[in-house]
PDB file of C-alpha atoms in Angstrom:
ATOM      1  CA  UNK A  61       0.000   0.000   0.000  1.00  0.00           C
ATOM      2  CA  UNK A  62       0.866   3.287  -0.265  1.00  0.00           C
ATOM      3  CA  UNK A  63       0.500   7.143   0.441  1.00  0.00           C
ATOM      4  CA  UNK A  64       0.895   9.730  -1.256  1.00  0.00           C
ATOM      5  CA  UNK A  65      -0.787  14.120  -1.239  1.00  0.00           C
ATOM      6  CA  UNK A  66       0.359  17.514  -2.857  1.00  0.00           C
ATOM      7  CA  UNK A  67      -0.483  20.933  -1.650  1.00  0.00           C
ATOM      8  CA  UNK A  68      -0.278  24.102  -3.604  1.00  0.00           C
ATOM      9  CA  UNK A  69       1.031  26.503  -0.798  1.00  0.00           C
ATOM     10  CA  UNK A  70       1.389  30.064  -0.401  1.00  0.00           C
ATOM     11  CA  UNK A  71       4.945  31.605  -0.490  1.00  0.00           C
ATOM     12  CA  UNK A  72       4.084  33.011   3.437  1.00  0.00           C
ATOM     13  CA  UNK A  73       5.628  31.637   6.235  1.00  0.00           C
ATOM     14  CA  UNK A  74       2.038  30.120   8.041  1.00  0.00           C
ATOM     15  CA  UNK A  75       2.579  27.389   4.900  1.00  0.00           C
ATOM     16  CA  UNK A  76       5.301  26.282   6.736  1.00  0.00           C
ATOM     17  CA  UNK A  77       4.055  24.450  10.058  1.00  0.00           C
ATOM     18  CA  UNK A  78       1.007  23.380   7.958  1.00  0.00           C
ATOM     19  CA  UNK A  79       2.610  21.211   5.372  1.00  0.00           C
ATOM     20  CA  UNK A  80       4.434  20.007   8.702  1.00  0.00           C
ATOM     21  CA  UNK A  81       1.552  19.215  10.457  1.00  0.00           C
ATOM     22  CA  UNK A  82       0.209  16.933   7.620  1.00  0.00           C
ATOM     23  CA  UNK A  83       3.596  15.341   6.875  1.00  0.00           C
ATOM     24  CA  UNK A  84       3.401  14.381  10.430  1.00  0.00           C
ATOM     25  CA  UNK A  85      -0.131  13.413  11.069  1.00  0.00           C
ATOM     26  CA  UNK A  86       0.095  11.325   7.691  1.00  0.00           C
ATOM     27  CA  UNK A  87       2.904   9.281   9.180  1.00  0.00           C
ATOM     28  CA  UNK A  88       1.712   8.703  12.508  1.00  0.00           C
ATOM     29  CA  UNK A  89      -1.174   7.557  11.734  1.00  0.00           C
ATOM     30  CA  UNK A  90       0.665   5.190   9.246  1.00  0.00           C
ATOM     31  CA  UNK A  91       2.451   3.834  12.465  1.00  0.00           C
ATOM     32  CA  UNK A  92       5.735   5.270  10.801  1.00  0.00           C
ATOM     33  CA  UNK A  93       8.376   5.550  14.184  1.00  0.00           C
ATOM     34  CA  UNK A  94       8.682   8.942  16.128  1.00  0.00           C
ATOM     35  CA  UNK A  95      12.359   9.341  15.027  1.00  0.00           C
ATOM     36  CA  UNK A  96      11.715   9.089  11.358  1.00  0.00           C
ATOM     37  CA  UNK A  97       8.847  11.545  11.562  1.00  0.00           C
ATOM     38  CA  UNK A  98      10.652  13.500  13.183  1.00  0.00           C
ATOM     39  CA  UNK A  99      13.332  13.922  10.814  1.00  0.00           C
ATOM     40  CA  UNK A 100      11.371  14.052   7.993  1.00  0.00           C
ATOM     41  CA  UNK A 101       9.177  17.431   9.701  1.00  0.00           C
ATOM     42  CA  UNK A 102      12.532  19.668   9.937  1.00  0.00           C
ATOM     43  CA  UNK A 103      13.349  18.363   6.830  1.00  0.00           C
ATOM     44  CA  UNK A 104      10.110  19.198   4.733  1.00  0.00           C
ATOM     45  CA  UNK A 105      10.003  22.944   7.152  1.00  0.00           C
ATOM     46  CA  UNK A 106      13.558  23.440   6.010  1.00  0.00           C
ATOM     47  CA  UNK A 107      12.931  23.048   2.084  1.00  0.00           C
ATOM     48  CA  UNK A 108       9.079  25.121   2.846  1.00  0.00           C
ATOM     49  CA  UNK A 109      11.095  28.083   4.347  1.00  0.00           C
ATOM     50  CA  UNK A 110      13.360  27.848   1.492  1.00  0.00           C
ATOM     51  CA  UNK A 111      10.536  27.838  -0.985  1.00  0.00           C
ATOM     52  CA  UNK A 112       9.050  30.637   0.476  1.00  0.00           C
ATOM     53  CA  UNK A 113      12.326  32.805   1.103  1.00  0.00           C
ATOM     54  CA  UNK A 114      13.522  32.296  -2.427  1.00  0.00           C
ATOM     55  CA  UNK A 115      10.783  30.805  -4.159  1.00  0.00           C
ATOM     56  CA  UNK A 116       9.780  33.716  -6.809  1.00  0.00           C
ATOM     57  CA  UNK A 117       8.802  37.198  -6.994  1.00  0.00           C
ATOM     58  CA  UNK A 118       5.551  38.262  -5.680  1.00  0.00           C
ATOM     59  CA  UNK A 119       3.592  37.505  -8.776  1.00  0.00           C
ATOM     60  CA  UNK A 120       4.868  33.876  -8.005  1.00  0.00           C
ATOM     61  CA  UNK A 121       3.145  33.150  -4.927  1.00  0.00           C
ATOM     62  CA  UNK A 122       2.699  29.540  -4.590  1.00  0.00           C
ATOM     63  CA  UNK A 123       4.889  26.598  -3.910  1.00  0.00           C
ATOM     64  CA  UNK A 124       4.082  23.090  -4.181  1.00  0.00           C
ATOM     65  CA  UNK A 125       4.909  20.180  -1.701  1.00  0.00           C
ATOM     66  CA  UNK A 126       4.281  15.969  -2.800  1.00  0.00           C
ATOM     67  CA  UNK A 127       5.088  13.564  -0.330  1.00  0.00           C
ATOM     68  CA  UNK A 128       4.899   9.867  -1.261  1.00  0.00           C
ATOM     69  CA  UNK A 129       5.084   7.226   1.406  1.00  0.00           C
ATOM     70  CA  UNK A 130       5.653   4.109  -1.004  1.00  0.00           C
ATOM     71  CA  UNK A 131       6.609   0.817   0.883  1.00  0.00           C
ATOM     72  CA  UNK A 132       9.379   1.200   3.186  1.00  0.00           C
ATOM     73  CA  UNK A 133      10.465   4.653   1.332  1.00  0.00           C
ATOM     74  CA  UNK A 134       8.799   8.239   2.033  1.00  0.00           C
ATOM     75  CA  UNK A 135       9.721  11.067  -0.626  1.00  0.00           C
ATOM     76  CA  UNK A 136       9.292  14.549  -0.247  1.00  0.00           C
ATOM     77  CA  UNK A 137       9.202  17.093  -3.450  1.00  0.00           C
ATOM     78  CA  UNK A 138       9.202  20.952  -3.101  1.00  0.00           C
ATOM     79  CA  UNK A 139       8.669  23.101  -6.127  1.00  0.00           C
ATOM     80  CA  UNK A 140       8.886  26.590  -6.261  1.00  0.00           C
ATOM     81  CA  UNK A 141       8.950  29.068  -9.152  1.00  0.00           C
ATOM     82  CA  UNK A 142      12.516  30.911  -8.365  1.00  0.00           C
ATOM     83  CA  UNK A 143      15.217  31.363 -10.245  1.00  0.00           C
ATOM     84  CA  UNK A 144      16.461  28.125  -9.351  1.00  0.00           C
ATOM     85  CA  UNK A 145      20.171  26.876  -8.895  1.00  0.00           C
ATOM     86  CA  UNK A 146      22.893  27.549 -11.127  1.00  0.00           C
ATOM     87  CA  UNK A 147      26.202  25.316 -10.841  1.00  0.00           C
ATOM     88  CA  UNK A 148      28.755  27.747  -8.993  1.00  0.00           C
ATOM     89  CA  UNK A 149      28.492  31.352  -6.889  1.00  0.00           C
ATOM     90  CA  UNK A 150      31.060  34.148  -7.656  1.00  0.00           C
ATOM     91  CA  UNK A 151      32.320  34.948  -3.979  1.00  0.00           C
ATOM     92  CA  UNK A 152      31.162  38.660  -4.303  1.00  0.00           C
ATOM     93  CA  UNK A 153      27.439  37.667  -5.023  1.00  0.00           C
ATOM     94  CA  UNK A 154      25.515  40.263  -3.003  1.00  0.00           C
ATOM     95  CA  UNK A 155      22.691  39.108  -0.392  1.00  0.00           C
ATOM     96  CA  UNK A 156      20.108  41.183  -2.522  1.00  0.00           C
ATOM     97  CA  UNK A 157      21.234  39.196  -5.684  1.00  0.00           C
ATOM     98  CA  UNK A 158      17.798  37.378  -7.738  1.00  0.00           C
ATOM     99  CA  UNK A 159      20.172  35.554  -9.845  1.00  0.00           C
ATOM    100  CA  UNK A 160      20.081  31.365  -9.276  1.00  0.00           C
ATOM    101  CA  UNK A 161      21.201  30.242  -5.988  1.00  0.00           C
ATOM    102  CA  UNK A 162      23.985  27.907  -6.662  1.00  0.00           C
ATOM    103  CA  UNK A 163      23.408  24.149  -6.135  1.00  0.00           C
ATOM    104  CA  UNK A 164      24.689  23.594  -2.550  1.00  0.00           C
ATOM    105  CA  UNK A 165      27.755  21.949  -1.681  1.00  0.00           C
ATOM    106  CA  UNK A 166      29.112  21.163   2.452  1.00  0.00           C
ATOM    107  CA  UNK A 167      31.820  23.545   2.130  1.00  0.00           C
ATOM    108  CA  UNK A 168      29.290  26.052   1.502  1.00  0.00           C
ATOM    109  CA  UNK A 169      27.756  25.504   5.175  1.00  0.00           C
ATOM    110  CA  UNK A 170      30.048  28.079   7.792  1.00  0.00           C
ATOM    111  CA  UNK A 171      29.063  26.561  11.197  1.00  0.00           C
ATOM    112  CA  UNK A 172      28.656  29.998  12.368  1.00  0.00           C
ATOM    113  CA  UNK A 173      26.211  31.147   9.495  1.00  0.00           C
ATOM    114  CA  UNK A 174      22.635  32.111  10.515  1.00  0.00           C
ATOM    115  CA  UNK A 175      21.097  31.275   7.031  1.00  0.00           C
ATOM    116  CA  UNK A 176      21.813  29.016   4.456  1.00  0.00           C
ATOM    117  CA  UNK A 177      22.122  25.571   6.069  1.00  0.00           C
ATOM    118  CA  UNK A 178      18.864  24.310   5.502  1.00  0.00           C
ATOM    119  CA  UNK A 179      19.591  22.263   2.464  1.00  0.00           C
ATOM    120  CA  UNK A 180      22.406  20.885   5.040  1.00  0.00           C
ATOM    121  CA  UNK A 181      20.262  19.747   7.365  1.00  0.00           C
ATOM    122  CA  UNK A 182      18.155  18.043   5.021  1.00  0.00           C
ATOM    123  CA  UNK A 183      21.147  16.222   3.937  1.00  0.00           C
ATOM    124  CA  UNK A 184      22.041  15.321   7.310  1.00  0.00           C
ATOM    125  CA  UNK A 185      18.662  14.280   8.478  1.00  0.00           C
ATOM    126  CA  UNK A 186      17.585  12.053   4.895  1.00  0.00           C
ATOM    127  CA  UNK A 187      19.419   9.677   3.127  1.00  0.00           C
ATOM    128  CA  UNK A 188      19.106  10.776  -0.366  1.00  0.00           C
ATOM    129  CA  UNK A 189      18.923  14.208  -1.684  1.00  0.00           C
ATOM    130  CA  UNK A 190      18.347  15.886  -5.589  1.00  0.00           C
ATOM    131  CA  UNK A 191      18.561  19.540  -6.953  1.00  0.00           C
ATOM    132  CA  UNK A 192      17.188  20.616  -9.969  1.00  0.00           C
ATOM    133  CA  UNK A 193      15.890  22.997 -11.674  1.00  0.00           C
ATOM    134  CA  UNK A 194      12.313  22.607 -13.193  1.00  0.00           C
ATOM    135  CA  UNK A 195      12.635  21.355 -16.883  1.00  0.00           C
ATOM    136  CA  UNK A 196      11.168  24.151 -19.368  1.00  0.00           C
ATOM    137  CA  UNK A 197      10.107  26.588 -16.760  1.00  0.00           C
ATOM    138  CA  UNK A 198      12.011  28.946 -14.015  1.00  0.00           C
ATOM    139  CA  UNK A 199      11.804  27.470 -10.703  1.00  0.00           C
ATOM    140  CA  UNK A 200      14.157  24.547  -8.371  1.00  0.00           C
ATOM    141  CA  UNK A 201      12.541  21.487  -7.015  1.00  0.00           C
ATOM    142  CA  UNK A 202      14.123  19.710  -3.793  1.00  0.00           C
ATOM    143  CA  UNK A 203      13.154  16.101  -3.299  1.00  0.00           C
ATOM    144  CA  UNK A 204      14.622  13.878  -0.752  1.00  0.00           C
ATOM    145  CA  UNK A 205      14.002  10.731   0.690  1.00  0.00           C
ATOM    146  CA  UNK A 206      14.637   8.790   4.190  1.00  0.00           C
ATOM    147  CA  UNK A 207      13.719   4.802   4.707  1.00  0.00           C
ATOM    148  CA  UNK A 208      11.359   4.425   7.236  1.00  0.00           C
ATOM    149  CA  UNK A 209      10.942   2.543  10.053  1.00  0.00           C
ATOM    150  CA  UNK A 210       7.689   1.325  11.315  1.00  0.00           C
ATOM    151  CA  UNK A 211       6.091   1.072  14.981  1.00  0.00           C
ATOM    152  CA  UNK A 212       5.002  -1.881  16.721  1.00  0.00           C
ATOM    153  CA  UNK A 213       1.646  -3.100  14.855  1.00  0.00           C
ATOM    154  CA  UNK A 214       1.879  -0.231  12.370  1.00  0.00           C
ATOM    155  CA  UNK A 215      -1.089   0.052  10.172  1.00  0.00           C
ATOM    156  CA  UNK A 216       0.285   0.939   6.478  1.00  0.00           C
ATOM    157  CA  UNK A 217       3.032  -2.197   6.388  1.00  0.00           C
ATOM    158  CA  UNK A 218       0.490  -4.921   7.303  1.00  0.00           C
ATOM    159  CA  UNK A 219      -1.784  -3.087   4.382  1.00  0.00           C
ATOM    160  CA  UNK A 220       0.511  -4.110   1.617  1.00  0.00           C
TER     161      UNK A 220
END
């Protein structure tokens, strides 16, 4: 058996805790264990605040989340309509810059930087991350995905 919903969001910061909120409600209720969902929340409110930080002008004001819990494998997508990533950054690039953000990389991440390390932490907290850019259209689209481990008696594994 499987799972799967999309929501067309808002670029505003209340989308945030409620694409959370169903991420986590979905896999509780599939018996999917604490830890997991757990991850998977900052992961999917890390990629949402990026969406809605970087995700377009104001013209562009939706985003779009999928999550797919398929067997033993949950995958998150989040497409925006930005300018998307580009391969490198010039080290002068300006903080008010609307050019493409660059696709991430580790060294990239200061430890003492207060923004930019949410595409870290979704590294750190899935198991398999891709950036792209949207094919024939302006935007990025981050999808990641984390095995899952399943509570005592959960109900979407005996389903299948």
């Amino acid at each position: 058996m499987s799972i799967w919903w999309s929501l067309q969001l808002r670029r505003e910061a209340a989308s945030v805790p409620l694409a959370r909120r169903l991420l986590l409600g979905t896999m509780e209720t599939a018996g999917v264990d604490p830890d997991i969902c757990y991850d998977l929340s900052v992961a999917l409110s890390e990629a949402c605040a990026n969406a809605v930080e970087h995700g377009g002008d104001a013209a562009d004001g939706d985003y779009r989340v999928t999550a797919f819990i398929d067997g033993d494998t949950c995958r998150i997508e989040v497409t925006d309509s930005g300018p998307g990533f580009r391969p490198s950054q010039p080290p002068d690039r300006s903080p008010t810059d609307r050019t493409p953000a660059p696709v991430p990389t580790l060294a990239q991440a200061p430890a003492d930087a207060e923004d930019g390390r949410g595409l870290f932490l979704i590294e750190a907290l899935t198991d398999h991350v891709r950036y792209r850019n949207r094919t024939g259209r302006r935007g990025a689209v981050v999808s990641f995905d984390k095995i899952l481990k399943w509570r005592e008696g959960a109900a979407l594994p005996m389903a299948s």
